[in-house]
Coordinates of C-alpha atoms in Angstrom, one line a residue:
M35 CA 21.2 -44.0 60.5
K36 CA 19.7 -43.3 63.9
R37 CA 21.3 -46.3 65.4
T38 CA 24.7 -45.4 63.8
L39 CA 24.5 -41.9 65.3
Q40 CA 23.5 -43.2 68.7
S41 CA 26.5 -45.7 68.6
L42 CA 28.8 -42.8 67.6
L43 CA 27.6 -40.7 70.4
T44 CA 28.1 -43.6 72.9
L45 CA 31.6 -44.1 71.6
L46 CA 32.5 -40.5 71.9
F47 CA 31.0 -40.3 75.4
F48 CA 33.1 -43.4 76.4
L49 CA 36.3 -41.9 74.9
A50 CA 35.7 -38.6 76.6
W51 CA 35.7 -40.4 80.0
Q52 CA 38.8 -42.5 79.3
P53 CA 41.3 -40.0 80.8
A54 CA 39.3 -39.8 84.0
I55 CA 39.1 -43.6 84.2
F56 CA 42.8 -43.9 83.6
A57 CA 43.5 -41.2 86.1
Q58 CA 41.5 -43.0 88.7
E59 CA 43.5 -46.2 88.1
A60 CA 46.8 -44.4 88.1
V61 CA 46.5 -43.5 91.8
P62 CA 44.9 -45.2 94.8
E63 CA 41.3 -44.6 95.5
N64 CA 40.7 -41.3 97.4
F65 CA 44.4 -40.5 96.9
G66 CA 43.7 -36.7 96.9
Q67 CA 41.9 -36.8 100.2
W68 CA 44.5 -39.0 101.7
V69 CA 47.2 -36.5 100.7
E70 CA 45.2 -33.6 102.1
D71 CA 44.7 -35.5 105.4
G72 CA 48.5 -36.2 105.5
L73 CA 49.3 -32.5 105.1
E74 CA 47.1 -31.7 108.1
E75 CA 48.5 -34.6 110.2
W76 CA 52.1 -33.6 109.5
G77 CA 51.6 -29.8 109.6
I78 CA 52.8 -29.3 106.0
P79 CA 51.6 -26.2 104.1
G80 CA 51.9 -27.8 100.7
I81 CA 53.1 -30.6 98.4
T82 CA 53.6 -31.2 94.7
V83 CA 53.5 -34.7 93.1
G84 CA 54.4 -36.0 89.6
L85 CA 54.0 -39.5 88.3
V86 CA 55.1 -41.1 85.1
K87 CA 54.3 -44.6 83.8
D88 CA 55.1 -46.2 80.5
G89 CA 56.2 -43.0 78.9
E90 CA 53.0 -41.1 79.9
V91 CA 52.5 -38.4 82.5
I92 CA 49.6 -39.7 84.6
L93 CA 49.7 -37.3 87.5
T94 CA 50.9 -33.8 88.1
Q95 CA 49.1 -32.2 91.0
G96 CA 49.7 -29.7 93.8
Y97 CA 48.0 -29.9 97.1
G98 CA 47.8 -27.4 99.9
I99 CA 49.2 -23.8 99.8
K100 CA 52.4 -22.1 98.6
K101 CA 52.8 -19.9 101.7
L102 CA 51.0 -19.7 105.0
S103 CA 50.5 -15.9 104.8
S104 CA 49.1 -15.9 101.3
G105 CA 47.0 -19.1 101.3
E106 CA 47.5 -19.4 97.5
A107 CA 47.0 -22.9 96.1
I108 CA 49.8 -25.0 94.7
D109 CA 49.5 -26.2 91.1
E110 CA 51.6 -28.4 88.9
H111 CA 53.7 -25.4 87.7
T112 CA 54.6 -24.1 91.2
Q113 CA 58.3 -24.0 91.7
F114 CA 59.9 -25.9 94.6
G115 CA 63.6 -26.3 95.6
I116 CA 64.6 -29.8 94.7
A117 CA 67.7 -29.7 96.8
S118 CA 70.1 -32.6 96.3
V119 CA 68.2 -34.1 93.4
S120 CA 70.2 -31.4 91.6
K121 CA 73.2 -33.7 91.9
H122 CA 71.7 -36.1 89.3
M123 CA 71.4 -33.2 86.9
T124 CA 75.0 -32.2 87.5
A125 CA 76.1 -35.8 86.7
T126 CA 74.0 -35.9 83.6
A127 CA 75.4 -32.6 82.4
L128 CA 78.9 -33.9 82.8
G129 CA 77.8 -37.0 80.8
I130 CA 77.1 -34.7 77.8
L131 CA 80.7 -33.6 77.9
V132 CA 81.9 -37.2 78.2
D133 CA 79.9 -38.0 75.0
R134 CA 81.6 -35.1 73.2
G135 CA 85.0 -36.2 74.3
E136 CA 85.7 -33.0 76.2
I137 CA 86.1 -34.8 79.5
D138 CA 86.4 -38.4 80.8
W139 CA 85.0 -39.7 84.1
D140 CA 88.6 -40.5 85.1
D141 CA 90.1 -37.2 84.3
R142 CA 92.0 -35.6 87.2
V143 CA 90.3 -32.6 88.6
I144 CA 93.5 -30.5 88.4
D145 CA 93.5 -31.1 84.6
H146 CA 90.4 -28.9 84.4
V147 CA 90.7 -26.8 87.5
P148 CA 94.5 -26.3 87.9
W149 CA 94.3 -24.1 91.0
F150 CA 92.2 -26.6 93.1
Q151 CA 93.9 -28.1 96.1
L152 CA 93.0 -30.5 98.9
S153 CA 95.0 -30.6 102.1
D154 CA 96.8 -33.7 100.9
A155 CA 99.2 -33.3 98.0
H156 CA 98.7 -36.9 96.8
A157 CA 94.9 -36.6 96.8
T158 CA 95.1 -33.2 95.0
G159 CA 97.1 -34.8 92.2
T160 CA 95.0 -37.9 91.8
V161 CA 91.4 -37.0 92.6
T162 CA 89.1 -37.5 89.6
I163 CA 85.7 -36.5 88.4
R164 CA 84.5 -40.0 89.3
D165 CA 85.7 -39.5 92.9
L166 CA 83.7 -36.3 93.1
L167 CA 80.5 -37.9 91.8
T168 CA 80.7 -41.0 94.0
H169 CA 81.5 -39.1 97.2
Q170 CA 84.9 -40.9 97.5
V171 CA 87.1 -37.9 98.3
G172 CA 86.8 -38.2 102.1
V173 CA 85.9 -34.6 102.9
G174 CA 82.7 -32.7 103.1
R175 CA 80.3 -34.6 105.3
M176 CA 80.8 -32.4 108.3
L177 CA 82.7 -29.1 107.9
G178 CA 82.8 -29.0 104.2
N179 CA 79.0 -29.1 103.8
R180 CA 79.0 -25.9 105.9
L181 CA 80.9 -24.0 103.3
Q182 CA 77.8 -23.7 101.2
F183 CA 76.3 -21.5 103.9
M184 CA 78.7 -18.8 102.9
T185 CA 76.1 -17.6 100.5
K186 CA 77.7 -14.1 100.1
R187 CA 80.9 -15.7 98.8
G188 CA 81.4 -17.0 95.2
T189 CA 81.8 -20.7 94.2
E190 CA 85.5 -20.3 93.4
E191 CA 86.2 -19.0 96.9
L192 CA 84.4 -21.9 98.5
L193 CA 86.4 -24.3 96.4
Y194 CA 89.7 -22.5 97.1
R195 CA 89.1 -23.0 100.8
M196 CA 89.0 -26.7 100.5
R197 CA 92.8 -26.7 100.7
Y198 CA 92.4 -26.0 104.4
H199 CA 89.9 -28.7 105.0
E200 CA 91.1 -31.8 107.0
F201 CA 90.1 -35.2 105.7
E202 CA 87.2 -36.8 107.6
Q203 CA 88.1 -40.2 106.2
P204 CA 91.2 -41.4 104.2
F205 CA 91.1 -40.5 100.5
R206 CA 89.0 -43.1 98.6
S207 CA 88.5 -45.2 101.7
Q208 CA 84.7 -45.0 101.8
Y209 CA 81.6 -43.0 101.0
V210 CA 81.6 -39.5 102.5
Y211 CA 78.7 -37.5 101.2
S212 CA 79.9 -34.1 100.1
N213 CA 78.0 -31.1 98.8
V214 CA 81.1 -29.1 98.1
M215 CA 82.6 -31.9 95.9
Y216 CA 79.5 -31.8 93.7
T217 CA 79.9 -28.0 93.6
L218 CA 83.4 -28.6 92.3
A219 CA 82.0 -31.1 89.7
G220 CA 79.6 -28.5 88.4
H221 CA 82.4 -25.9 88.3
I222 CA 84.3 -28.2 85.9
I223 CA 81.5 -27.6 83.4
K224 CA 82.3 -23.9 83.5
E225 CA 86.1 -24.5 83.2
V226 CA 85.6 -26.7 80.1
T227 CA 82.8 -24.9 78.3
G228 CA 83.1 -21.3 79.4
L229 CA 79.4 -21.4 80.4
E230 CA 78.1 -20.9 83.8
F231 CA 76.5 -24.1 85.3
G232 CA 73.0 -22.8 84.9
E233 CA 73.6 -21.6 81.4
F234 CA 74.8 -25.1 80.3
L235 CA 71.9 -26.9 81.9
E236 CA 69.4 -24.5 80.2
E237 CA 71.0 -24.9 76.8
E238 CA 71.7 -28.6 76.9
L239 CA 69.0 -30.1 79.2
F240 CA 66.2 -27.9 80.4
G241 CA 65.6 -26.2 77.1
P242 CA 65.5 -29.3 74.9
L243 CA 63.4 -31.1 77.5
G244 CA 60.9 -28.3 77.7
M245 CA 61.5 -27.7 81.4
S246 CA 60.7 -24.0 81.0
R247 CA 60.1 -23.4 84.7
T248 CA 63.3 -25.1 86.0
V249 CA 66.0 -22.8 87.1
S250 CA 69.4 -23.0 88.9
S251 CA 69.4 -19.5 90.4
I252 CA 67.1 -18.1 93.0
N253 CA 67.2 -14.9 91.0
D254 CA 65.3 -16.6 88.2
L255 CA 62.4 -17.8 90.3
D256 CA 58.9 -16.8 89.3
E257 CA 57.8 -15.2 92.6
E258 CA 54.2 -15.3 91.4
N259 CA 54.1 -19.1 91.5
A260 CA 56.9 -20.3 93.7
A261 CA 56.4 -22.2 97.0
W262 CA 57.8 -20.6 100.1
P263 CA 60.0 -22.5 102.6
H264 CA 58.6 -23.3 106.0
Q265 CA 60.0 -25.0 109.1
E266 CA 58.7 -26.3 112.4
I267 CA 60.2 -24.2 115.2
K268 CA 59.3 -25.0 118.8
G269 CA 56.2 -26.8 117.8
E270 CA 54.9 -24.3 115.3
V271 CA 55.3 -24.3 111.5
V272 CA 56.4 -20.9 110.3
E273 CA 57.7 -19.2 107.2
I274 CA 61.5 -18.9 107.0
P275 CA 63.7 -16.8 104.8
R276 CA 64.4 -18.1 101.3
R277 CA 68.2 -18.7 101.3
N278 CA 70.3 -18.2 98.2
W279 CA 72.2 -21.4 97.2
D280 CA 73.5 -20.2 93.9
N281 CA 77.1 -20.7 94.9
A282 CA 76.4 -24.4 95.5
A283 CA 73.8 -24.9 92.7
P284 CA 75.3 -28.1 91.3
A285 CA 74.9 -29.7 94.8
G286 CA 71.4 -28.5 95.6
G287 CA 70.4 -25.2 94.1
V288 CA 67.9 -26.2 91.3
N289 CA 64.2 -25.2 91.6
S290 CA 61.7 -27.1 89.5
T291 CA 58.0 -28.1 89.3
A292 CA 56.0 -31.3 89.2
A293 CA 55.2 -30.8 85.5
D294 CA 58.9 -30.2 84.6
M295 CA 60.2 -33.1 86.7
T296 CA 57.9 -35.5 84.8
R297 CA 59.8 -34.5 81.7
W298 CA 63.0 -35.3 83.5
M299 CA 61.7 -38.7 84.5
K300 CA 60.6 -39.5 81.0
F301 CA 64.1 -38.6 79.9
Q302 CA 65.5 -41.2 82.3
L303 CA 63.1 -44.0 81.4
G304 CA 62.3 -45.9 78.3
T305 CA 65.4 -45.2 76.2
P306 CA 67.5 -43.3 78.9
G307 CA 69.1 -40.2 77.5
S308 CA 66.5 -39.6 74.8
Y309 CA 63.4 -37.4 74.8
G310 CA 61.0 -38.2 72.0
D311 CA 63.2 -38.7 69.0
T312 CA 66.1 -36.6 70.3
E313 CA 69.1 -38.1 72.0
L314 CA 70.6 -35.7 74.5
V315 CA 72.9 -38.2 76.3
S316 CA 74.0 -41.5 74.9
A317 CA 72.4 -44.7 76.3
E318 CA 75.9 -45.9 77.1
T319 CA 76.7 -42.8 79.2
M320 CA 73.3 -43.0 80.9
Q321 CA 74.0 -46.6 81.8
V322 CA 77.3 -45.5 83.5
I323 CA 75.5 -42.9 85.5
Q324 CA 72.8 -45.4 86.6
T325 CA 75.3 -48.2 87.5
P326 CA 76.3 -48.8 91.2
K327 CA 79.8 -47.6 92.0
V328 CA 80.2 -47.6 95.8
S329 CA 78.4 -48.8 98.9
Q330 CA 76.8 -46.0 100.8
N331 CA 77.4 -47.8 104.1
I332 CA 73.8 -47.0 105.1
G333 CA 70.5 -48.8 105.1
S334 CA 66.9 -48.4 106.0
V335 CA 63.7 -50.4 106.5
T336 CA 63.0 -50.1 102.8
A337 CA 66.5 -50.6 101.5
P338 CA 68.9 -52.7 103.7
Q339 CA 71.6 -52.3 101.1
R340 CA 72.2 -49.1 99.2
S341 CA 74.8 -48.2 96.5
Y342 CA 75.6 -44.9 94.8
G343 CA 76.1 -44.3 91.1
F344 CA 76.6 -40.7 89.7
G345 CA 74.1 -38.6 91.6
L346 CA 71.8 -41.5 92.2
S347 CA 71.2 -44.0 95.0
I348 CA 70.6 -47.5 93.7
T349 CA 68.6 -50.1 95.7
E350 CA 66.1 -52.9 95.1
Y351 CA 62.5 -53.0 96.1
N352 CA 60.2 -56.0 95.6
G353 CA 62.6 -57.3 93.0
Y354 CA 62.8 -54.1 91.0
R355 CA 65.8 -51.8 90.6
V356 CA 65.2 -48.4 92.2
L357 CA 67.2 -45.3 91.2
S358 CA 66.5 -42.4 93.6
H359 CA 67.8 -39.4 95.4
G360 CA 66.4 -37.4 98.3
G361 CA 66.9 -33.7 99.0
A362 CA 66.6 -31.2 101.8
T363 CA 67.3 -27.5 102.0
D364 CA 65.9 -24.9 104.2
G365 CA 62.1 -25.6 104.2
F366 CA 62.0 -28.1 101.3
N367 CA 62.1 -31.9 101.2
T368 CA 62.3 -33.9 98.0
V369 CA 62.2 -37.5 97.0
F370 CA 62.8 -38.6 93.4
M371 CA 62.4 -42.3 92.4
I372 CA 62.4 -44.2 89.1
L373 CA 62.0 -47.9 88.5
P374 CA 63.3 -48.5 85.0
E375 CA 61.9 -52.0 84.6
L376 CA 58.4 -50.7 85.2
E377 CA 59.0 -47.4 83.4
L378 CA 57.7 -45.8 86.5
G379 CA 58.8 -42.5 88.1
V380 CA 57.7 -40.3 90.9
I381 CA 58.7 -37.0 92.3
V382 CA 57.3 -35.5 95.5
I383 CA 58.3 -32.2 97.2
T384 CA 57.0 -30.5 100.3
N385 CA 57.6 -27.0 101.5
T386 CA 58.7 -28.0 105.0
F387 CA 60.7 -30.8 106.5
S388 CA 58.9 -34.1 107.0
S389 CA 59.0 -37.7 105.9
F390 CA 55.5 -37.5 104.3
Q391 CA 57.0 -37.1 100.8
Q392 CA 58.5 -40.6 101.2
A393 CA 55.2 -42.0 102.3
V394 CA 53.5 -40.5 99.2
A395 CA 56.1 -41.7 96.8
R396 CA 56.1 -45.3 98.2
T397 CA 52.3 -45.4 98.2
L398 CA 52.2 -44.5 94.6
I399 CA 54.9 -47.1 93.7
D400 CA 53.1 -49.8 95.6
H401 CA 50.0 -49.0 93.6
H402 CA 51.8 -50.0 90.4
I403 CA 53.6 -53.1 91.7
E404 CA 52.0 -56.5 91.7
S405 CA 51.6 -57.9 95.2
P406 CA 53.2 -54.9 96.9
G407 CA 52.1 -55.9 100.4
D408 CA 49.9 -53.8 102.7
T409 CA 52.4 -51.4 104.2
D410 CA 50.9 -48.3 105.6
W411 CA 53.7 -46.0 104.6
N412 CA 52.3 -42.9 106.2
N413 CA 51.9 -44.6 109.5
L414 CA 55.4 -46.2 109.3
Y415 CA 57.1 -42.9 108.6
R416 CA 55.0 -41.0 111.0
Q417 CA 55.7 -43.3 113.9
N418 CA 59.4 -43.3 113.1
Y419 CA 59.4 -39.5 113.0
L420 CA 57.6 -39.3 116.4
A421 CA 60.0 -41.8 118.0
N422 CA 63.0 -39.9 116.7
Y423 CA 61.5 -36.6 117.9
E424 CA 61.0 -38.0 121.4
R425 CA 64.5 -39.4 121.5
N426 CA 65.9 -36.0 120.5
M427 CA 63.8 -34.2 123.0
E428 CA 65.2 -36.5 125.7
R429 CA 68.8 -35.7 124.5
R430 CA 68.1 -32.1 124.6
E431 CA 66.8 -32.4 128.2
E432 CA 69.9 -34.3 129.1
F433 CA 72.1 -31.7 127.5
E434 CA 70.2 -28.8 129.2
A435 CA 70.7 -30.6 132.5
K436 CA 74.5 -30.4 132.1
R437 CA 74.3 -26.6 132.1
E438 CA 76.0 -25.3 135.3
S439 CA 74.0 -22.7 137.1
G440 CA 75.5 -19.7 138.9
T441 CA 78.5 -19.2 136.7
S442 CA 79.5 -16.1 134.8
P443 CA 81.9 -15.2 132.0
T444 CA 85.6 -15.0 132.9
K445 CA 86.0 -11.5 131.4
P446 CA 83.8 -8.4 130.9
L447 CA 81.6 -9.0 127.8
N448 CA 83.4 -6.3 125.8
D449 CA 86.7 -8.2 126.2
Y450 CA 85.2 -10.9 123.9
A451 CA 84.4 -8.5 121.1
G452 CA 86.7 -8.5 118.1
V453 CA 87.3 -10.0 114.7
Y454 CA 88.2 -13.6 114.6
E455 CA 89.6 -15.6 111.6
D456 CA 89.9 -19.1 110.4
Q457 CA 91.6 -20.4 107.3
L458 CA 88.7 -22.6 106.3
Y459 CA 85.8 -20.4 107.3
D460 CA 87.2 -16.9 107.0
N461 CA 86.1 -14.2 109.4
A462 CA 83.6 -13.7 112.2
E463 CA 82.9 -10.5 114.1
V464 CA 81.9 -10.6 117.7
F465 CA 80.4 -7.2 118.8
M466 CA 78.4 -5.5 121.5
E467 CA 74.7 -4.7 120.8
N468 CA 72.3 -3.3 123.4
G469 CA 74.7 -4.3 126.2
E470 CA 74.9 -8.0 125.0
L471 CA 77.2 -10.0 122.7
A472 CA 76.3 -10.8 119.2
I473 CA 78.2 -12.5 116.3
R474 CA 78.2 -12.1 112.5
F475 CA 79.8 -14.6 110.2
W476 CA 81.2 -13.8 106.7
D477 CA 79.9 -10.2 106.8
D478 CA 76.4 -11.7 106.2
E479 CA 73.4 -10.2 108.0
D480 CA 71.6 -13.5 107.5
L481 CA 74.3 -15.2 109.6
T482 CA 74.0 -13.0 112.6
A483 CA 73.2 -14.4 116.0
D484 CA 72.8 -13.2 119.6
L485 CA 75.1 -14.8 122.2
E486 CA 73.3 -15.8 125.4
H487 CA 75.5 -16.8 128.3
W488 CA 75.3 -20.6 128.9
H489 CA 77.9 -21.2 131.5
H490 CA 81.5 -20.2 132.2
D491 CA 82.9 -18.9 128.8
T492 CA 80.3 -20.8 126.7
F493 CA 77.5 -19.0 125.0
R494 CA 74.3 -20.2 123.3
V495 CA 74.2 -19.0 119.6
I496 CA 70.6 -17.9 118.9
W497 CA 70.4 -17.2 115.2
R498 CA 68.2 -14.3 114.0
N499 CA 67.4 -16.4 111.0
P500 CA 64.9 -18.9 112.5
A501 CA 65.8 -21.5 110.0
L502 CA 69.2 -22.0 111.7
R503 CA 69.6 -24.2 114.7
E504 CA 71.0 -23.1 118.0
D505 CA 74.6 -23.9 118.6
L506 CA 77.2 -23.4 121.4
L507 CA 80.3 -21.2 121.2
T508 CA 83.1 -21.4 123.8
F509 CA 85.7 -18.7 124.1
R510 CA 89.3 -19.7 125.0
L511 CA 91.9 -17.6 126.9
G512 CA 95.5 -17.3 125.9
F513 CA 98.6 -17.4 128.1
D514 CA 98.3 -13.7 128.8
G515 CA 94.8 -14.1 130.2
G516 CA 93.2 -12.4 127.2
V517 CA 90.5 -13.8 124.9
E518 CA 92.4 -15.6 122.2
S519 CA 89.9 -17.7 120.2
F520 CA 86.6 -19.5 120.2
D521 CA 85.4 -22.9 119.3
K522 CA 82.0 -23.3 117.7
R523 CA 79.9 -26.5 117.6
Y524 CA 78.2 -26.7 114.3
A525 CA 75.0 -28.7 113.9
L526 CA 74.7 -31.0 111.0
R527 CA 71.4 -30.6 109.1
P528 CA 68.7 -30.8 111.8
A529 CA 66.7 -33.9 111.0
M530 CA 64.3 -33.3 113.9
L531 CA 64.2 -29.5 114.0
Q532 CA 65.2 -27.5 117.1
V533 CA 65.4 -30.5 119.4
G534 CA 69.0 -30.5 120.4
T535 CA 72.6 -29.8 119.6
Y536 CA 74.2 -32.2 117.2
P537 CA 77.9 -32.9 118.0
T538 CA 80.0 -32.5 114.9
N539 CA 83.5 -31.2 114.2
Y540 CA 84.7 -28.0 116.0
Y541 CA 86.5 -25.3 114.2
R542 CA 88.9 -22.8 115.7
I543 CA 88.9 -19.1 114.8
V544 CA 91.8 -17.0 116.0
N545 CA 91.2 -13.5 117.3
F546 CA 93.5 -10.9 115.8
E547 CA 91.8 -7.6 116.5
K548 CA 89.9 -6.3 119.5
T549 CA 87.0 -3.9 119.1
E550 CA 86.3 -1.1 121.6
Q551 CA 82.9 -0.8 123.2

């Protein structure tokens, strides 16, 4: 009897330690300390990590802090912006409507949104849901992506303005990444069901999956346990304003947690489309979503060839298929990766821009792949980051050197004040403040900037929101010698943060009213 009791106690002790043993095997040795060291090296306030293997959640962990000024620790339930990983959720939501026979992937957009127009009549009449989800429309990479910054305007207004957007590439000619086209894809859900995008996701996906802390509106964030966005500005990581992306939620406005995203990954693995014994999306539809459709025309050290399905990039790594998507909004960087053959999934999100989230994800994946090699992913991404940073600093210095000294504006400053208008981008007000010029776009205080004279009639745009990058604005004179318009150089998303001006498309805004001093 004594021996039996002793054996039972030994067995119970062994079983009690099994989760800890499995947890140690699930991640590399000293993984937590390695992550903490990485946060310090990169200057990242905080990070959240989720890992799924063989249908089980084996890691949900937060490291670092939510916000510099608070110092509060991150946990697995802390909400982060997942940015463009939202696109995969949008495609999946549309898949539910496909299963119900309410839409087809090849439906024309105008069959569901009759008022939508592109600048080309043929494209307007033929563009399909499939085109939207595979970035085949040909608009949106440059100027169209800037429409989402009109955060004070509604989704329908943003979509209406696409009729004034020039094509960046011929329709259906190649992959042109577009946030605004995914916003349109999400709006189709509202047109078909009568539900707002977020309401549909909550009812059909987040609720059934138990993703209780995943929201598609900034207004629904739990401020008690939500990470704050940060950004490196002039060599210092600082807190930046939390921007409202509700009008472009289907493209990048969802906020979630490590714990919730492990549920999303389990939903994608095993029997894709099912969670437990409940089928939310058919396996056939999930296969369509996860199948390559177009080449992305881009590659990297880790993926020389990359294709795109519906809201997912599809590559191969070490002989395994990888379905993934990255994401970046103001102050948040995300990487989401699943390897179906290994039933392995990882989500990593940081609360500032970096590439460390990629290093963390790939380190965890390598830990679960036989003979993964000995790549030091953190060192690889860090050295690449530093090299790019140095190159961009050199470009900035070259750009600064082109500034002509000793020049002055053609006209008195007050002559530049007025209201300017553009069909695509609506209005901008140039006004005098404390004897200097300033500008406000779209009646939005968050999009207000001071204009510092650069040379001649060109001014540097210094945004009062530190999350925005400096731009240049050049005023043009008309035949009568008066100020007629201005051109503004928009910066595409700043990969290296405040290190230079990124040449993209210009837009022209016509002055129609002068403002007195």
